Amino acid sequence: MSVTRSIGALALLAGLAASASGQQPAAPPAAAPPATPAFDVQVTTVEAVHAVVLPMKGSYMQHPDAFSRLGGYLSGRGVTPSGPPFGRYFSDPAVGEANLVWEIGFPIPAGVTVEAPFEIRDLPAAPHAVHVHRGPMEELGPAWGSLIGWVMGNGYQPVLPAIQVFKGDLTAAAEVEMRIAVQK
């Protein structure tokens, strides 16, 4: 996937801000009618990732600009990401929009160096509860509430940061892999 295509598609992340900033996680969903598919969650060990990130603070409405900055930086240095873009979210939305701490990033090959404000992160392999969200970006907020409800209801404790991995063409068919590290 090219950096340019990923950045253009990520303009839809503004919808994430509308659903996630300032909202508390929703309670787990009530029993669904038979025609509604179950909220599918898998607990799996997510592989380690070597990545470049751009640390951010404030509104999630900055996603498109942040991905544009990071993608432009990588393109300018001739670096091709080795995986899909992601966001990591460190704050509870209750802290208020101005105080949200998060970062966006791309997996990159080993040996790449960066300059401030960009940083290298080595994300360790760890068990995560994973749900693949397919649908409107505006539904991510409620989906996070359902994922956290599933985690707690199945005897796990969530461990921040929450992670979203953006896959495919988000302009045509959004697919966001929602991840939260878990421990018993």
mmCIF file of C-alpha atoms in Angstrom:
data_model
loop_
_atom_site.group_PDB
_atom_site.id
_atom_site.type_symbol
_atom_site.label_atom_id
_atom_site.label_comp_id
_atom_site.label_asym_id
_atom_site.label_seq_id
_atom_site.Cartn_x
_atom_site.Cartn_y
_atom_site.Cartn_z
ATOM 1 C CA MET A 1 0.000 0.000 0.000
ATOM 2 C CA SER A 2 1.459 3.390 -0.902
ATOM 3 C CA VAL A 3 1.877 6.145 1.653
ATOM 4 C CA THR A 4 -0.081 8.550 -0.568
ATOM 5 C CA ARG A 5 -3.077 6.196 -0.871
ATOM 6 C CA SER A 6 -3.058 5.537 2.877
ATOM 7 C CA ILE A 7 -2.922 9.227 3.697
ATOM 8 C CA GLY A 8 -5.740 10.124 1.316
ATOM 9 C CA ALA A 9 -7.947 7.382 2.681
ATOM 10 C CA LEU A 10 -7.241 8.418 6.239
ATOM 11 C CA ALA A 11 -8.957 11.750 5.680
ATOM 12 C CA LEU A 12 -12.046 9.884 6.828
ATOM 13 C CA LEU A 13 -10.544 9.678 10.295
ATOM 14 C CA ALA A 14 -12.330 12.912 11.049
ATOM 15 C CA GLY A 15 -15.299 10.639 11.672
ATOM 16 C CA LEU A 16 -13.306 9.014 14.448
ATOM 17 C CA ALA A 17 -13.075 12.342 16.192
ATOM 18 C CA ALA A 18 -16.806 12.858 16.014
ATOM 19 C CA SER A 19 -17.494 9.507 17.640
ATOM 20 C CA ALA A 20 -14.566 9.143 20.016
ATOM 21 C CA SER A 21 -13.616 12.560 21.363
ATOM 22 C CA GLY A 22 -15.420 13.513 24.496
ATOM 23 C CA GLN A 23 -17.580 10.409 24.664
ATOM 24 C CA GLN A 24 -17.494 7.792 27.373
ATOM 25 C CA PRO A 25 -17.316 4.178 26.181
ATOM 26 C CA ALA A 26 -20.779 2.768 25.589
ATOM 27 C CA ALA A 27 -22.106 -0.038 27.763
ATOM 28 C CA PRO A 28 -21.922 -3.523 26.266
ATOM 29 C CA PRO A 29 -24.715 -4.023 23.740
ATOM 30 C CA ALA A 30 -27.971 -5.659 24.774
ATOM 31 C CA ALA A 31 -28.817 -9.041 23.308
ATOM 32 C CA ALA A 32 -28.952 -8.635 19.554
ATOM 33 C CA PRO A 33 -31.780 -9.896 17.357
ATOM 34 C CA PRO A 34 -30.953 -13.220 15.648
ATOM 35 C CA ALA A 35 -30.229 -11.548 12.291
ATOM 36 C CA THR A 36 -27.473 -9.358 13.798
ATOM 37 C CA PRO A 37 -23.991 -10.946 13.758
ATOM 38 C CA ALA A 38 -22.269 -11.380 17.122
ATOM 39 C CA PHE A 39 -19.610 -8.909 18.197
ATOM 40 C CA ASP A 40 -16.584 -11.022 17.292
ATOM 41 C CA VAL A 41 -13.495 -10.677 19.483
ATOM 42 C CA GLN A 42 -10.355 -12.812 19.378
ATOM 43 C CA VAL A 43 -7.627 -12.802 22.009
ATOM 44 C CA THR A 44 -4.354 -13.282 20.175
ATOM 45 C CA THR A 45 -0.694 -12.393 20.538
ATOM 46 C CA VAL A 46 -0.006 -9.452 18.244
ATOM 47 C CA GLU A 47 3.451 -9.543 16.664
ATOM 48 C CA ALA A 48 6.146 -7.035 17.596
ATOM 49 C CA VAL A 49 6.313 -3.954 15.352
ATOM 50 C CA HIS A 50 9.173 -1.566 14.560
ATOM 51 C CA ALA A 51 7.553 1.753 13.656
ATOM 52 C CA VAL A 52 7.931 5.469 13.139
ATOM 53 C CA VAL A 53 5.356 7.577 14.993
ATOM 54 C CA LEU A 54 4.273 11.167 15.287
ATOM 55 C CA PRO A 55 3.236 11.934 18.899
ATOM 56 C CA MET A 56 0.116 14.091 19.127
ATOM 57 C CA LYS A 57 -1.929 15.937 21.738
ATOM 58 C CA GLY A 58 -5.441 17.294 21.422
ATOM 59 C CA SER A 59 -8.350 16.622 19.105
ATOM 60 C CA TYR A 60 -8.565 13.483 17.006
ATOM 61 C CA MET A 61 -9.636 15.827 14.196
ATOM 62 C CA GLN A 62 -5.869 16.181 13.609
ATOM 63 C CA HIS A 63 -5.618 12.629 12.197
ATOM 64 C CA PRO A 64 -5.638 13.626 8.507
ATOM 65 C CA ASP A 65 -2.983 16.322 9.003
ATOM 66 C CA ALA A 66 -0.849 14.058 11.196
ATOM 67 C CA PHE A 67 -0.898 11.227 8.640
ATOM 68 C CA SER A 68 -0.125 13.734 5.888
ATOM 69 C CA ARG A 69 2.912 15.038 7.822
ATOM 70 C CA LEU A 70 4.230 11.572 8.615
ATOM 71 C CA GLY A 71 3.552 10.205 5.121
ATOM 72 C CA GLY A 72 5.211 13.225 3.521
ATOM 73 C CA TYR A 73 8.242 12.823 5.784
ATOM 74 C CA LEU A 74 8.616 9.137 4.898
ATOM 75 C CA SER A 75 8.098 9.775 1.165
ATOM 76 C CA GLY A 76 10.660 12.566 1.228
ATOM 77 C CA ARG A 77 13.203 10.164 2.710
ATOM 78 C CA GLY A 78 12.345 7.335 0.305
ATOM 79 C CA VAL A 79 11.015 5.088 3.087
ATOM 80 C CA THR A 80 8.220 2.668 2.199
ATOM 81 C CA PRO A 81 6.104 1.522 5.165
ATOM 82 C CA SER A 82 6.192 -2.220 5.807
ATOM 83 C CA GLY A 83 2.582 -2.409 7.020
ATOM 84 C CA PRO A 84 -0.674 -0.514 7.411
ATOM 85 C CA PRO A 85 -0.966 2.778 9.317
ATOM 86 C CA PHE A 86 -2.100 2.786 12.928
ATOM 87 C CA GLY A 87 -3.045 5.046 15.801
ATOM 88 C CA ARG A 88 -2.330 4.489 19.509
ATOM 89 C CA TYR A 89 -4.517 6.243 22.084
ATOM 90 C CA PHE A 90 -3.208 6.769 25.615
ATOM 91 C CA SER A 91 -5.943 8.912 27.224
ATOM 92 C CA ASP A 92 -9.403 8.271 28.556
ATOM 93 C CA PRO A 93 -11.703 10.662 26.646
ATOM 94 C CA ALA A 94 -12.836 11.999 30.037
ATOM 95 C CA VAL A 95 -9.614 14.079 30.167
ATOM 96 C CA GLY A 96 -11.172 16.399 27.590
ATOM 97 C CA GLU A 97 -10.353 16.917 23.941
ATOM 98 C CA ALA A 98 -7.473 19.353 24.542
ATOM 99 C CA ASN A 99 -5.670 16.836 26.776
ATOM 100 C CA LEU A 100 -5.932 13.711 24.626
ATOM 101 C CA VAL A 101 -2.535 12.050 24.113
ATOM 102 C CA TRP A 102 -2.126 9.824 21.067
ATOM 103 C CA GLU A 103 0.185 9.025 18.178
ATOM 104 C CA ILE A 104 -0.055 7.808 14.625
ATOM 105 C CA GLY A 105 2.483 5.641 12.898
ATOM 106 C CA PHE A 106 3.600 3.263 10.194
ATOM 107 C CA PRO A 107 5.602 0.045 10.560
ATOM 108 C CA ILE A 108 8.978 0.550 8.883
ATOM 109 C CA PRO A 109 12.039 -1.559 8.083
ATOM 110 C CA ALA A 110 14.765 -1.851 10.720
ATOM 111 C CA GLY A 111 17.638 0.588 10.362
ATOM 112 C CA VAL A 112 15.560 3.641 9.432
ATOM 113 C CA THR A 113 16.409 6.692 11.544
ATOM 114 C CA VAL A 114 14.198 9.744 12.072
ATOM 115 C CA GLU A 115 14.421 13.284 13.378
ATOM 116 C CA ALA A 116 12.132 15.143 15.806
ATOM 117 C CA PRO A 117 9.194 15.424 16.030
ATOM 118 C CA PHE A 118 9.092 11.875 14.613
ATOM 119 C CA GLU A 119 10.140 8.983 16.862
ATOM 120 C CA ILE A 120 10.995 5.302 16.530
ATOM 121 C CA ARG A 121 8.899 2.866 18.562
ATOM 122 C CA ASP A 122 9.487 -0.819 19.079
ATOM 123 C CA LEU A 123 6.116 -2.226 20.088
ATOM 124 C CA PRO A 124 6.493 -5.599 21.820
ATOM 125 C CA ALA A 125 4.485 -8.697 21.042
ATOM 126 C CA ALA A 126 1.660 -8.991 23.574
ATOM 127 C CA PRO A 127 -1.769 -10.567 24.010
ATOM 128 C CA HIS A 128 -4.540 -8.312 22.671
ATOM 129 C CA ALA A 129 -8.294 -8.478 22.383
ATOM 130 C CA VAL A 130 -8.933 -7.764 18.689
ATOM 131 C CA HIS A 131 -12.145 -6.811 16.901
ATOM 132 C CA VAL A 132 -12.260 -6.006 13.183
ATOM 133 C CA HIS A 133 -14.704 -3.159 12.585
ATOM 134 C CA ARG A 134 -16.206 -3.097 9.115
ATOM 135 C CA GLY A 135 -18.511 -0.198 8.581
ATOM 136 C CA PRO A 136 -18.911 3.525 9.073
ATOM 137 C CA MET A 137 -16.165 5.320 10.967
ATOM 138 C CA GLU A 138 -18.915 7.007 13.005
ATOM 139 C CA GLU A 139 -19.615 3.622 14.620
ATOM 140 C CA LEU A 140 -16.107 3.249 16.067
ATOM 141 C CA GLY A 141 -17.031 4.957 19.359
ATOM 142 C CA PRO A 142 -19.812 2.479 20.192
ATOM 143 C CA ALA A 143 -17.649 -0.401 18.935
ATOM 144 C CA TRP A 144 -14.932 0.567 21.432
ATOM 145 C CA GLY A 145 -17.531 0.459 24.205
ATOM 146 C CA SER A 146 -18.529 -3.024 23.076
ATOM 147 C CA LEU A 147 -14.905 -4.192 22.902
ATOM 148 C CA ILE A 148 -14.101 -2.927 26.417
ATOM 149 C CA GLY A 149 -17.349 -4.496 27.675
ATOM 150 C CA TRP A 150 -16.322 -7.818 26.115
ATOM 151 C CA VAL A 151 -12.846 -7.615 27.655
ATOM 152 C CA MET A 152 -14.148 -6.908 31.155
ATOM 153 C CA GLY A 153 -17.013 -9.420 30.830
ATOM 154 C CA ASN A 154 -14.570 -12.184 29.908
ATOM 155 C CA GLY A 155 -12.287 -11.725 32.908
ATOM 156 C CA TYR A 156 -9.557 -9.625 31.290
ATOM 157 C CA GLN A 157 -8.215 -6.231 32.265
ATOM 158 C CA PRO A 158 -7.559 -3.765 29.426
ATOM 159 C CA VAL A 159 -4.091 -2.225 29.234
ATOM 160 C CA LEU A 160 -3.618 1.095 27.437
ATOM 161 C CA PRO A 161 -2.899 2.192 24.822
ATOM 162 C CA ALA A 162 -5.837 1.311 22.619
ATOM 163 C CA ILE A 163 -4.750 0.728 19.013
ATOM 164 C CA GLN A 164 -6.497 1.107 15.674
ATOM 165 C CA VAL A 165 -4.911 -0.396 12.557
ATOM 166 C CA PHE A 166 -6.362 1.058 9.360
ATOM 167 C CA LYS A 167 -6.645 -1.487 6.560
ATOM 168 C CA GLY A 168 -7.842 -1.368 2.979
ATOM 169 C CA ASP A 169 -9.450 1.586 1.270
ATOM 170 C CA LEU A 170 -11.230 3.507 4.002
ATOM 171 C CA THR A 171 -13.073 5.593 1.424
ATOM 172 C CA ALA A 172 -14.842 2.531 -0.016
ATOM 173 C CA ALA A 173 -15.129 -0.023 2.790
ATOM 174 C CA ALA A 174 -13.684 0.936 6.132
ATOM 175 C CA GLU A 175 -11.880 -1.836 7.969
ATOM 176 C CA VAL A 176 -10.319 -0.939 11.290
ATOM 177 C CA GLU A 177 -8.635 -3.541 13.435
ATOM 178 C CA MET A 178 -9.338 -2.421 17.008
ATOM 179 C CA ARG A 179 -6.812 -3.735 19.547
ATOM 180 C CA ILE A 180 -6.377 -3.440 23.286
ATOM 181 C CA ALA A 181 -3.673 -5.285 25.230
ATOM 182 C CA VAL A 182 -5.167 -7.535 27.897
ATOM 183 C CA GLN A 183 -4.077 -9.339 31.026
ATOM 184 C CA LYS A 184 -5.867 -11.767 33.364
#
